[in-house]
XYZ file of C-alpha atoms in Angstrom:
366
model
C 167.468 91.433 80.943
C 165.581 89.215 83.084
C 164.420 86.061 81.740
C 160.651 86.483 80.866
C 159.247 83.150 81.272
C 156.101 82.754 79.036
C 152.877 80.780 80.270
C 151.072 77.927 77.932
C 147.427 77.747 77.759
C 145.601 74.811 79.437
C 143.307 74.115 76.865
C 141.454 70.976 76.464
C 143.800 69.803 73.687
C 146.376 69.070 76.700
C 144.826 66.104 76.660
C 146.800 64.968 73.752
C 149.761 65.090 75.825
C 148.125 63.245 78.813
C 147.040 61.109 76.390
C 150.317 60.343 74.397
C 152.155 60.634 77.638
C 150.197 57.210 79.279
C 150.386 55.459 75.962
C 154.004 55.910 75.660
C 154.378 54.321 79.255
C 151.973 51.505 78.536
C 154.445 50.219 75.525
C 157.472 50.678 77.658
C 155.909 48.499 80.241
C 154.700 46.154 77.694
C 157.591 45.745 76.020
C 159.929 45.765 79.382
C 162.330 48.277 78.354
C 164.053 50.842 79.982
C 163.709 54.341 78.783
C 167.356 55.023 79.263
C 170.462 53.717 76.613
C 171.043 50.225 75.783
C 173.223 48.152 74.194
C 173.180 49.939 70.923
C 174.143 53.226 72.803
C 177.169 51.622 73.783
C 178.454 50.322 70.744
C 177.885 54.139 69.042
C 179.524 56.111 71.887
C 182.376 53.796 71.045
C 182.412 54.468 67.336
C 181.547 58.097 67.540
C 184.746 58.581 69.677
C 186.680 55.956 67.869
C 185.899 58.183 64.404
C 186.632 61.748 66.472
C 190.197 60.249 68.095
C 192.115 57.615 66.554
C 192.660 60.201 63.379
C 194.366 62.115 65.975
C 196.194 58.939 67.400
C 197.222 58.112 64.389
C 198.415 61.159 63.168
C 200.210 62.262 66.591
C 202.187 59.168 66.648
C 203.645 59.563 63.078
C 201.680 56.491 61.627
C 200.839 58.770 58.833
C 202.426 62.475 57.804
C 201.330 63.142 54.240
C 198.867 66.150 53.327
C 196.841 64.168 51.379
C 195.654 61.522 53.787
C 196.019 63.905 56.704
C 193.462 66.248 55.222
C 190.525 63.410 55.047
C 192.004 62.207 58.408
C 190.261 65.621 59.680
C 187.211 65.748 57.429
C 187.066 61.710 59.655
C 187.474 63.707 62.888
C 185.280 66.860 62.030
C 182.209 63.599 61.232
C 182.822 62.338 64.478
C 183.195 65.194 66.607
C 179.488 65.968 65.304
C 178.801 62.174 65.890
C 179.810 62.489 69.847
C 177.545 65.583 69.730
C 174.721 63.730 68.384
C 174.722 60.890 69.753
C 176.110 60.692 72.980
C 176.498 64.428 74.370
C 172.807 65.097 73.517
C 171.640 61.928 75.803
C 173.872 62.270 78.692
C 173.368 65.798 78.953
C 169.736 65.096 78.426
C 170.304 62.789 81.492
C 168.529 59.816 79.430
C 171.761 58.115 77.711
C 171.994 56.026 81.601
C 170.142 55.788 84.451
C 173.056 56.909 86.433
C 173.687 60.425 87.113
C 176.794 60.608 87.050
C 177.683 58.628 84.143
C 175.506 61.151 82.212
C 177.475 63.855 84.476
C 180.926 62.716 83.052
C 179.614 61.586 78.868
C 178.129 65.067 78.777
C 181.546 66.785 79.468
C 182.096 65.826 76.304
C 180.703 68.819 75.060
C 183.471 70.632 76.706
C 185.685 67.727 74.928
C 184.579 69.043 71.777
C 185.446 72.361 72.586
C 181.938 73.712 73.479
C 180.592 73.548 77.215
C 177.873 71.496 78.578
C 176.218 74.297 81.281
C 176.029 76.203 78.445
C 174.460 74.222 76.492
C 171.878 72.856 78.419
C 170.945 76.467 79.233
C 170.446 77.524 75.537
C 169.233 73.822 74.839
C 167.411 71.750 77.777
C 166.176 75.265 79.101
C 165.730 77.513 76.663
C 164.951 76.328 72.461
C 163.221 73.086 74.464
C 160.716 75.229 76.534
C 160.113 78.072 73.847
C 160.979 76.831 70.571
C 160.637 79.132 67.983
C 159.729 81.545 70.146
C 161.760 84.743 69.210
C 163.592 86.345 71.628
C 163.257 83.189 74.152
C 164.457 80.407 71.769
C 168.150 81.259 71.345
C 168.956 78.003 68.857
C 166.953 80.703 66.387
C 168.544 84.214 67.284
C 171.672 84.541 65.621
C 173.034 88.065 66.133
C 171.468 89.141 63.033
C 173.406 86.863 60.787
C 170.627 85.155 59.712
C 166.616 85.748 59.896
C 165.099 82.319 61.506
C 161.683 83.804 61.944
C 158.924 86.451 60.257
C 159.264 87.776 63.686
C 162.793 88.872 63.349
C 164.066 92.258 62.055
C 164.387 92.098 58.473
C 167.747 93.404 57.695
C 169.409 94.223 53.813
C 171.983 91.418 54.285
C 169.206 88.893 54.746
C 167.636 88.918 50.941
C 171.041 86.992 49.967
C 170.854 84.628 53.360
C 169.766 81.775 51.683
C 172.631 81.731 49.712
C 175.200 82.375 52.312
C 173.162 80.612 55.410
C 175.058 77.326 54.363
C 178.800 78.901 54.718
C 177.024 80.186 58.066
C 176.068 77.050 59.328
C 179.611 75.456 58.689
C 181.184 78.078 61.656
C 179.103 77.422 63.928
C 181.214 75.263 66.366
C 184.309 77.647 65.602
C 182.027 80.977 66.714
C 180.750 78.803 70.162
C 184.360 77.930 70.864
C 185.693 81.072 70.437
C 183.074 83.725 70.895
C 179.122 82.590 71.602
C 179.735 80.264 75.041
C 181.870 83.275 76.258
C 179.115 85.707 75.400
C 175.892 83.587 76.404
C 177.765 83.284 79.635
C 177.580 86.996 80.505
C 174.275 87.241 78.687
C 172.463 84.116 80.627
C 173.920 85.547 84.235
C 172.223 89.053 83.245
C 168.776 86.915 82.749
C 169.246 85.177 85.984
C 170.074 81.725 84.127
C 173.138 81.896 85.973
C 173.754 83.378 89.605
C 175.912 86.106 89.721
C 178.948 86.407 92.390
C 181.153 82.881 92.918
C 178.455 80.450 91.311
C 179.477 82.884 88.043
C 183.484 83.284 88.746
C 183.818 79.457 89.095
C 182.021 79.198 86.230
C 184.078 81.479 84.089
C 187.021 79.630 85.249
C 185.795 76.268 84.411
C 185.261 77.764 80.925
C 187.970 78.971 80.488
C 190.189 76.119 81.062
C 188.259 73.902 78.804
C 188.829 75.726 76.071
C 193.089 75.777 76.558
C 192.345 72.118 77.099
C 190.807 71.507 73.910
C 192.815 74.376 72.253
C 196.129 72.150 73.702
C 195.381 68.822 72.499
C 193.510 68.917 69.141
C 195.911 72.158 67.712
C 199.001 72.978 69.567
C 199.864 69.064 70.131
C 199.542 68.401 66.504
C 201.496 71.621 65.922
C 204.812 70.229 67.962
C 204.447 66.477 67.456
C 203.498 66.560 63.617
C 206.269 67.072 60.711
C 203.656 69.013 58.660
C 203.318 73.265 58.543
C 201.654 74.650 61.316
C 199.428 76.090 59.116
C 197.916 72.774 57.634
C 197.298 72.099 61.119
C 195.528 75.391 61.230
C 192.992 74.704 58.046
C 192.478 71.354 58.760
C 191.493 72.542 62.284
C 189.152 74.870 60.460
C 188.072 72.073 58.239
C 187.164 69.528 60.681
C 184.763 72.692 62.411
C 183.594 73.346 59.329
C 182.566 69.828 58.552
C 180.921 69.189 62.242
C 179.381 72.651 62.146
C 177.589 72.035 59.249
C 176.333 68.660 60.131
C 174.926 69.847 63.420
C 173.208 72.788 62.361
C 171.554 71.450 59.065
C 170.219 68.571 61.703
C 168.768 71.014 64.029
C 167.430 74.092 61.817
C 165.736 71.634 59.422
C 163.735 70.377 62.514
C 162.295 73.846 63.266
C 162.766 76.560 60.206
C 160.520 74.965 57.931
C 157.306 76.010 55.760
C 155.412 74.150 57.515
C 156.130 74.703 61.081
C 155.004 78.121 63.340
C 156.726 80.845 64.887
C 153.625 81.945 67.500
C 153.871 85.305 69.236
C 152.788 85.504 73.322
C 149.893 87.934 73.719
C 150.306 91.081 75.881
C 150.141 88.766 79.259
C 152.792 86.787 77.563
C 150.536 83.804 77.542
C 151.099 81.619 74.394
C 147.829 80.455 72.022
C 148.917 76.271 72.522
C 149.325 74.313 75.480
C 152.967 73.223 75.475
C 152.591 70.162 73.630
C 150.472 71.405 71.146
C 153.551 73.852 70.980
C 155.853 71.315 70.110
C 153.641 70.144 67.640
C 152.971 72.674 65.627
C 157.215 73.994 65.605
C 158.818 71.105 64.538
C 159.271 68.645 61.912
C 160.287 65.011 61.487
C 162.601 63.718 58.485
C 163.946 60.331 56.994
C 162.046 58.379 59.103
C 162.145 55.058 57.331
C 166.137 55.793 57.043
C 167.441 53.470 60.134
C 171.097 53.839 58.963
C 170.841 58.011 59.144
C 168.882 57.912 61.805
C 171.612 55.649 63.865
C 174.485 58.226 62.783
C 172.763 61.228 63.870
C 171.211 60.127 67.352
C 167.752 59.779 66.567
C 167.172 63.622 66.080
C 165.195 63.189 62.530
C 162.497 62.153 65.181
C 162.897 65.614 66.839
C 158.920 65.770 67.446
C 159.125 62.719 69.572
C 162.101 64.070 70.739
C 160.785 67.669 71.812
C 157.953 65.429 73.431
C 159.760 63.041 75.228
C 163.566 64.588 75.846
C 163.267 62.615 79.221
C 163.440 59.158 76.867
C 167.103 58.015 74.972
C 166.685 58.173 71.187
C 167.486 54.933 71.272
C 163.501 54.241 71.592
C 162.169 57.204 69.078
C 161.547 54.914 65.909
C 159.021 52.919 67.673
C 157.354 55.275 70.032
C 156.762 57.519 66.478
C 153.892 55.416 65.868
C 152.412 56.338 68.953
C 152.683 59.819 68.602
C 151.666 60.103 64.706
C 148.458 57.784 65.819
C 148.045 59.795 68.732
C 148.351 63.524 67.330
C 146.142 62.463 64.342
C 143.645 61.213 66.850
C 143.523 65.128 68.223
C 143.221 66.420 64.854
C 146.353 68.013 64.904
C 149.445 68.250 63.144
C 152.620 65.465 62.790
C 154.992 67.065 60.484
C 157.365 65.243 58.597
C 159.583 64.862 55.456
C 159.709 61.561 53.755
C 163.899 62.325 53.258
C 166.137 63.827 54.307
C 166.760 65.656 50.901
C 163.454 66.566 50.637
C 164.092 68.669 54.091
C 167.017 70.328 53.334
C 165.338 71.784 50.650
C 162.277 72.965 52.398
C 164.702 74.572 54.736
C 166.154 76.522 52.091
C 163.224 77.498 50.544
C 162.353 78.627 54.281
C 165.961 80.915 54.154
C 164.273 81.792 50.734
C 160.891 83.247 52.280
C 162.393 84.714 55.318
C 164.978 86.817 53.212
C 162.132 88.795 52.097
C 159.321 90.853 54.386
C 156.779 88.658 55.870
C 154.106 88.752 57.829
C 153.540 87.921 61.573
C 152.823 84.677 62.461
C 150.708 84.640 65.372
């Protein structure tokens, strides 16, 4: 199960990325801005961690003990947990939160703090998803073990005819599955693919993964059971609710960026070569949404500008709104698509329509 690398074509439209890259670089030079995070990132980090940890602290200290207060607090924690993932962990594990590699590394561990694993995530997201977006068998973000059909190039199963109904519930299970199942299965999968070295490095990775999971379960589940004067079953239900909120938010944000009627699911030729250059490939497989909503963009870590993120993952998300104008104008100049949905609600609707389309047999998109 060795990982197969695909090659992108070297066509003339490669000039697009060279042109847009030089223009974006010129923007940062002319404005004397750093490509990394700024004060806004620091404020956002404090807010997101506060949303996640302050409610937990209030409950553990006994400030709130009534169930009708505890349940909403866990929902707030789920929102904060998603915020940490979208606005802090994501940039840190892309190495763009700060110019300091050490700070990026430690903030990247916030992924471990909320139940997942930074190493596994970076392989799945940075290596596979960003390199081979929407390519079946390579992009692990669309490979969900047959539960959902997220590409017309995947095998259709009988259950998929209902996926546009149950997908929304399945999305809510994402972080739970990642915490307790998929991080472990992907560890072994990536070792077989050659993405994690066998032997001692793999053994160390397995031990670290397991210890982080125990730490997470300990402080978020066991500790509340011990210290809070409520039924352990209420804690378990609240824990599940928190993760459902987080999983739903994360899944909807990421899936509406790629599984859409206006995106493409390219297939490599027999030699493993893609039809388009990498940059063009990212344009045709990615969609922006709600570009005019600054508050929404702030809350979700700028990931409504997915086109900019995929082309410039080496730039912090706080700059995406500004450079989006450069990207859109350059794409238009080269006669290339720049997919965008006016609102997040329209993006969700279109994603639902795509789920319904994929629930039926459809022809391969090449």
